[in-house]
Short mmCIF file of C-alpha atoms in Angstrom, two decimals:
data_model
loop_
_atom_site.label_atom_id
_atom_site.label_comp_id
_atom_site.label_asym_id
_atom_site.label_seq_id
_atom_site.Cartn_x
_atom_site.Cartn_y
_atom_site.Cartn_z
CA UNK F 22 139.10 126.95 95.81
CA UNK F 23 138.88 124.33 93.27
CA UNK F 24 137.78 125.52 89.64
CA UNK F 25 134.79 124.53 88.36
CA UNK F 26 135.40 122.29 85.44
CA UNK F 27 132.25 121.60 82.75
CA UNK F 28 131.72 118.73 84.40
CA UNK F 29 131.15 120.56 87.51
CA UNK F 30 128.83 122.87 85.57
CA UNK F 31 126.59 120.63 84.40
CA UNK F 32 126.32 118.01 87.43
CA UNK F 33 125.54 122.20 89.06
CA UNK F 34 123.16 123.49 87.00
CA UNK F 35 119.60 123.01 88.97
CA UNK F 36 121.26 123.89 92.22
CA UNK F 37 122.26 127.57 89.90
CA UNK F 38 118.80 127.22 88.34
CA UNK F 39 117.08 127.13 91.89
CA UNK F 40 119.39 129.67 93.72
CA UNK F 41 121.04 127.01 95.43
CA UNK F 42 124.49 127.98 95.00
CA UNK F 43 127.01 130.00 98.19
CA UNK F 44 128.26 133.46 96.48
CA UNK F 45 131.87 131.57 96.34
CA UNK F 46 130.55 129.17 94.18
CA UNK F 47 128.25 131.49 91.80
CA UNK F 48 131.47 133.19 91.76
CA UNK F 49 133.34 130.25 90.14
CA UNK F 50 130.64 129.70 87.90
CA UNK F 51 131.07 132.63 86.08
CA UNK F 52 134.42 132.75 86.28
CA UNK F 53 133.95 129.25 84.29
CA UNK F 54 131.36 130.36 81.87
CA UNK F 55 133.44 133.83 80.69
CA UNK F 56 135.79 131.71 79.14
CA UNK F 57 133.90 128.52 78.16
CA UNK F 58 132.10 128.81 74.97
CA UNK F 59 130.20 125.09 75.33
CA UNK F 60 128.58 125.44 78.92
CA UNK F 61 127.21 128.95 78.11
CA UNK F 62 125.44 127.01 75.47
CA UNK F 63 125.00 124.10 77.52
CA UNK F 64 123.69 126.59 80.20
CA UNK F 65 121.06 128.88 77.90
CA UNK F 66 119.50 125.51 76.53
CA UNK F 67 119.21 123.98 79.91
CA UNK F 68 117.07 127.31 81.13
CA UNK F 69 115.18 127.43 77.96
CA UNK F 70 113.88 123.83 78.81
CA UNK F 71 113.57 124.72 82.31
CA UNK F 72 110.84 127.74 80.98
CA UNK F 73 109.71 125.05 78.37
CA UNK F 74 109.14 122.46 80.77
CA UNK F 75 107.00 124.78 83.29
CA UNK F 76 103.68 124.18 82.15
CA UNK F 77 100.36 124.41 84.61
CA UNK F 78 98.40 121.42 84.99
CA UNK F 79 95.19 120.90 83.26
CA UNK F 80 92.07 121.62 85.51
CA UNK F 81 90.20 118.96 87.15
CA UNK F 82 87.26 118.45 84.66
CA UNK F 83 83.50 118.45 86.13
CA UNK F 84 83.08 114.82 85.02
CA UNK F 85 86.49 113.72 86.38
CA UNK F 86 84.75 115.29 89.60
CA UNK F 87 81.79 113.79 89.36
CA UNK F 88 84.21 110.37 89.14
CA UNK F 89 85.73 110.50 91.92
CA UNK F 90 82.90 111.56 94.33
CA UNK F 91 80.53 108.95 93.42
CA UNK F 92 83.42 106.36 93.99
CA UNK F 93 84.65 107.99 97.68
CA UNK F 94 80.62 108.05 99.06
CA UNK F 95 80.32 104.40 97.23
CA UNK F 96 83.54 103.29 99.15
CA UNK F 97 82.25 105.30 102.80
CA UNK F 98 78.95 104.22 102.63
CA UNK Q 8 75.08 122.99 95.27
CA UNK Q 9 77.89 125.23 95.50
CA UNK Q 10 79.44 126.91 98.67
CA UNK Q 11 82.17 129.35 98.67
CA UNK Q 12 85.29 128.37 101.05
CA UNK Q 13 86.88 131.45 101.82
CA UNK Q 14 89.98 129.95 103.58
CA UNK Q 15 91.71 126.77 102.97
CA UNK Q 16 90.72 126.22 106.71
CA UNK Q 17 87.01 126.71 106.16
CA UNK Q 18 87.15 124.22 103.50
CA UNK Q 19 89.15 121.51 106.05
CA UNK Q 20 86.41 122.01 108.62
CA UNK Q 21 83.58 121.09 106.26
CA UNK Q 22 85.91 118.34 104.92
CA UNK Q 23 85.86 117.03 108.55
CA UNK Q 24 82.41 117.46 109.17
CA UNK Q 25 81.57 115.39 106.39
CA UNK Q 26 79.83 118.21 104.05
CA UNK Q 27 79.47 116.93 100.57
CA UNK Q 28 79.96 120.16 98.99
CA UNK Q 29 83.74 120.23 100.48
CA UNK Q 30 84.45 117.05 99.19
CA UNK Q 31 83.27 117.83 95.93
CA UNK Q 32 85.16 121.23 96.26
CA UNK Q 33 88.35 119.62 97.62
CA UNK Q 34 88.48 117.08 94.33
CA UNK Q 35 88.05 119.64 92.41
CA UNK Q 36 91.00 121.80 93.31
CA UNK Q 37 93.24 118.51 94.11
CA UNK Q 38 92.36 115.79 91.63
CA UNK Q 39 94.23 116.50 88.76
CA UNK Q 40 97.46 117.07 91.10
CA UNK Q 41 97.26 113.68 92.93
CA UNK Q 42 96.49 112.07 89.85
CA UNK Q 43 99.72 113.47 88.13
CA UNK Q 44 101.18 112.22 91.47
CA UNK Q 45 99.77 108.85 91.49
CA UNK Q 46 100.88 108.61 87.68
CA UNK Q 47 104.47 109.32 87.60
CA UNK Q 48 104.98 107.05 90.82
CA UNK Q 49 102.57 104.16 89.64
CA UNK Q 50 102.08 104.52 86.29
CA UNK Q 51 98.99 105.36 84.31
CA UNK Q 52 97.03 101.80 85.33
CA UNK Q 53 97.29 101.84 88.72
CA UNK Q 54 96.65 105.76 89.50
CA UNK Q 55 93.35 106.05 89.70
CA UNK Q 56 93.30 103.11 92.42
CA UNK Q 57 96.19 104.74 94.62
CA UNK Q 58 93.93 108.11 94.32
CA UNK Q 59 91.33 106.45 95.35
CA UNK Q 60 93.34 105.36 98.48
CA UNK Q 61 94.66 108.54 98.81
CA UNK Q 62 90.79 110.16 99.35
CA UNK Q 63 89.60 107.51 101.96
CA UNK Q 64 92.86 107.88 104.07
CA UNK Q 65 92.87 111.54 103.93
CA UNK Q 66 89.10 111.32 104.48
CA UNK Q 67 89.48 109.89 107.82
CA UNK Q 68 92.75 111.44 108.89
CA UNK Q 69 91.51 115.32 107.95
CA UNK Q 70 90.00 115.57 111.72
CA UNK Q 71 93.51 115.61 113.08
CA UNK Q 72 95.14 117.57 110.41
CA UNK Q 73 97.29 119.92 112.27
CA UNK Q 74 97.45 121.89 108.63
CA UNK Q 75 101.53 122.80 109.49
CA UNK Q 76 101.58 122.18 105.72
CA UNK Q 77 98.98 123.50 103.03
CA UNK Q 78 96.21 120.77 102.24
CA UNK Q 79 97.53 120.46 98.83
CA UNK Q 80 101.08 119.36 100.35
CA UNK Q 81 99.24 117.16 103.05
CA UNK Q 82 97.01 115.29 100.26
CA UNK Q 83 100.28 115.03 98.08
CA UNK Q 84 102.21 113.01 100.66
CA UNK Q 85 99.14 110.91 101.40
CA UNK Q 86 99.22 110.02 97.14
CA UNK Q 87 102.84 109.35 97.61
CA UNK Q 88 102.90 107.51 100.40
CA UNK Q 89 100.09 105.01 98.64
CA UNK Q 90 102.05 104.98 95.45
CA UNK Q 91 105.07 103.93 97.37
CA UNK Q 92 103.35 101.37 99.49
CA UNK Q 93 101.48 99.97 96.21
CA UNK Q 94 105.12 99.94 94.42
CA UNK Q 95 106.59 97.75 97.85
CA UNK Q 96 103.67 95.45 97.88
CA UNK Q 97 104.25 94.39 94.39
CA UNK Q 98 108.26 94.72 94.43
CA UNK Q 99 108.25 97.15 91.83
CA UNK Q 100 110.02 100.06 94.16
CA UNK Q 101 113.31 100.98 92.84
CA UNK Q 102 115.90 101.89 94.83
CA UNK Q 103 116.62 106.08 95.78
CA UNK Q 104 120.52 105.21 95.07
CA UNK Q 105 119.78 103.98 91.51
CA UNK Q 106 117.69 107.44 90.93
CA UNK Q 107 120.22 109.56 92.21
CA UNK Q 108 123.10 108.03 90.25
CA UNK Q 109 124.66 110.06 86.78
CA UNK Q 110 123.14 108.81 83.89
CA UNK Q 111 125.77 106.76 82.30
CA UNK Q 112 125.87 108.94 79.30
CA UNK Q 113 127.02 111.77 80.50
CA UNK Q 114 129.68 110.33 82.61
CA UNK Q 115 131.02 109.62 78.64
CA UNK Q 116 130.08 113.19 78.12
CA UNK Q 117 133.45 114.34 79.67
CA UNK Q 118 137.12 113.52 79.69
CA UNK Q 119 139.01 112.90 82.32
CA UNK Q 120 140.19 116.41 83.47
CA UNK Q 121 136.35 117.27 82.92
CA UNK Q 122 135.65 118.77 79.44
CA UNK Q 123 132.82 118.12 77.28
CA UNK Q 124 134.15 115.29 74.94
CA UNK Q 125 131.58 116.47 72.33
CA UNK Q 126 130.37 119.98 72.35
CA UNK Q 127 126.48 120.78 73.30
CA UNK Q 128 124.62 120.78 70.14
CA UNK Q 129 123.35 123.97 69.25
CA UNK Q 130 119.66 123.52 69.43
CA UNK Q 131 117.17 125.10 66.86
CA UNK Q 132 114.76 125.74 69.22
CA UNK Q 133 116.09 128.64 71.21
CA UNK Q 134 112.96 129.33 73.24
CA UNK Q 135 111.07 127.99 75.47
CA UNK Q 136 107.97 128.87 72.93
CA UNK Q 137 109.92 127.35 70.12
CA UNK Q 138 110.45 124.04 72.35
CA UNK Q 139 106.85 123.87 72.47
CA UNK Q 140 105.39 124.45 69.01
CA UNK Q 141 107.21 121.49 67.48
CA UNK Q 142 104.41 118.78 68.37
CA UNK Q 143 107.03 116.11 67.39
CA UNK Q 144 109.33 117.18 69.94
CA UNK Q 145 106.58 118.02 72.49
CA UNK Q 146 105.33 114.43 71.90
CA UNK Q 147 108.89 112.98 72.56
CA UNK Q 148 109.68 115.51 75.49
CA UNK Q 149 106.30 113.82 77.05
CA UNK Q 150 107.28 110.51 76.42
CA UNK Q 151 111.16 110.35 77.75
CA UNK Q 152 109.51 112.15 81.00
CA UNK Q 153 106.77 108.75 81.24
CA UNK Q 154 109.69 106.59 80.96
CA UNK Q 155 111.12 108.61 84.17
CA UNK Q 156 112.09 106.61 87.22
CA UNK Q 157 109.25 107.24 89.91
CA UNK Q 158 110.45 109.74 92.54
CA UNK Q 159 112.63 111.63 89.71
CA UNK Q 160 109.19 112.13 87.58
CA UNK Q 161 107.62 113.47 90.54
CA UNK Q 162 109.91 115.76 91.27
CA UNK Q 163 109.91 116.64 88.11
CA UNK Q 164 106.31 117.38 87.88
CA UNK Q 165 105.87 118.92 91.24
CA UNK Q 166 108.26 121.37 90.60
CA UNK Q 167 107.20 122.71 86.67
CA UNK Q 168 104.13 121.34 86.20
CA UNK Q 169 102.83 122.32 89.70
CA UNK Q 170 105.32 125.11 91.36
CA UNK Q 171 105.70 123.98 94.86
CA UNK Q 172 108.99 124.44 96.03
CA UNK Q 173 111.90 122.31 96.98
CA UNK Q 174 111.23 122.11 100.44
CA UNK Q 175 107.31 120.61 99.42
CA UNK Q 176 108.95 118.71 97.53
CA UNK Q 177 110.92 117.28 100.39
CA UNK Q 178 107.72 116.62 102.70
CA UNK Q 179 105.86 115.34 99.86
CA UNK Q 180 108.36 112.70 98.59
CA UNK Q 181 109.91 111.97 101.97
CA UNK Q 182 113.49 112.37 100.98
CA UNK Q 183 116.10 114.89 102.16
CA UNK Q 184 116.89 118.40 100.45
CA UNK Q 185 119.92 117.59 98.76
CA UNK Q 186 118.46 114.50 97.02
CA UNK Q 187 115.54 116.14 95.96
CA UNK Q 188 118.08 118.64 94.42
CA UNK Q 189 119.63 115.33 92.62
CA UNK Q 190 116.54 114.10 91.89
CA UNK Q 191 115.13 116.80 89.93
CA UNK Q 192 118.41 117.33 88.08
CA UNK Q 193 118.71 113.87 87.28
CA UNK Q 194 114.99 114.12 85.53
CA UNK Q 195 116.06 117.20 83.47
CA UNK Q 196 119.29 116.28 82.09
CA UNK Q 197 117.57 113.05 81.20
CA UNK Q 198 115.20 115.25 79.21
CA UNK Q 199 118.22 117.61 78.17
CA UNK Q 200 119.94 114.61 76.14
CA UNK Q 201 116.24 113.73 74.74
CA UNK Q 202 115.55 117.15 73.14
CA UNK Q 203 119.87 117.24 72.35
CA UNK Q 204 119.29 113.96 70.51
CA UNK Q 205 116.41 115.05 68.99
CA UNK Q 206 117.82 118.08 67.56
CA UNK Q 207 120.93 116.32 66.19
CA UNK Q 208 119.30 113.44 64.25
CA UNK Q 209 115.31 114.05 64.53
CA UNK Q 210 114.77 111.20 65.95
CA UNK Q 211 113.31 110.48 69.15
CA UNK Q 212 115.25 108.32 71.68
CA UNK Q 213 113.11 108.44 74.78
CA UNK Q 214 114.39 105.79 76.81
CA UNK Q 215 117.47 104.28 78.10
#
């Protein structure tokens, strides 16, 4: 198998992030990150925004309800 | 007036017999997800129109709603589908190739046997709550993700913002597995270099 190159590891880094990845190929990315000192850092800062990133959505407000009821029975009646 | 729905099913029946109190129900579990939806495909004008859309068609089409997918995931393809039409009808759509190409600057990013040409930057902020609490960055973060092309903005949010997984994300968005994958990674290293640029010169370079 072809080595994984940092090129490789970033262009692969949601597919790691998701669980996307064959055992061969989690393999060679850690067989890439023991001796690669920029994608471990590349790769911690890329989850830490992943965790930043997931945020919930703000709730539907009771006026923003209100909203968009009145305008579906306007448009159906 | 108020009625509990118990199951998701419950609430589609009441939706199809035309009960008020499911409709107001159903917007208020769904809203602000179609909206975020409708915005990241549309933009912020335009949104509240192809939500609008999104209502009456889903509306008349919940009577044969086979619910093989949750309601949520039903009502998001619906938005998407309007947003997409919308985009078509005014020849704004752009093309899934164009999204799912590298972002030029990171093919400069590596040499040609594949190295980083510059090193990451080490970034300040080494948590996810340290991201967050700089309102600066926060603001910027926000703003490169507006500037997002359509589908990869959608992705993105569906899959933080909202947790459904990949394969939602498929039926939603109407694209295969493996660009979905692309997609979404596309949209984060996007907002990788934002946060990496940030933290190097404290500026904030949200867009191309």
């Amino acid at each position: 198998m072809t080595l994984f190159n940092c090129r490789d590891i970033s262009e692969r880094a949601t597919d790691y992030q998701e669980n996307r990845m064959s055992w061969r190929e989690r393999l060679n990315w850690k067989l890439h990150l023991l001796i690669c000192r920029d994608c471990q850092r590349f790769v911690s800062q890329f989850l830490v925004m992943v965790r930043a990133l997931q945020r919930p959505l703000p709730e539907t407000t009771e006026k923003e309800v209100q909203d968009q009821l009145r305008r579906v029975k306007e448009a159906r009646s | 007036m108020s009625t509990a729905f118990e199951t998701e099913s419950d609430l589609i029946e009441a939706m199809a017999a035309e009960r008020d109190d499911a409709f107001r129900e159903a917007i208020r579990r769904y809203q602000s997800p179609m909206m975020a939806v409708a915005m990241s495909l549309v933009g912020d004008k335009l949104a509240d129109e192809v939500v609008q859309e999104a209502w009456l068609s889903a509306l008349r089409a919940i009577g044969s709603f086979e619910q093989r997918s949750s309601l949520k995931t039903w009502l998001l393809r619906i938005v998407a589908n309007e947003g997409k039409t919308r985009l078509r009808r005014e020849n704004r759509q752009t093309s899934l190739d164009a999204m799912l190409e590298v972002d030029p600057y990171f093919r400069e990013r590596f040499d040609s046997t594949g190295h980083w040409t510059a090193a990451p930057a080490a970034w300040e902020a080494d948590t996810p709550e340290a991201l967050l609490t700089r309102d600066e960055l926060q603001h910027c973060i926000e703003q490169t993700m507006m500037q997002l092309p359509g589908l990869q903005q959608a992705a993105l949010n569906l899959r933080e913002r909202q947790g459904m997984s990949m394969k939602e994300l498929c039926n939603i968005l109407e694209v295969s597995e493996s660009n979905v994958r692309v997609l979404l990674h596309r949209a984060r290293m996007r907002v990788f270099r934002t946060i990496e640029h940030f933290e190097t010169t404290g500026e904030c370079q949200p867009g191309e």
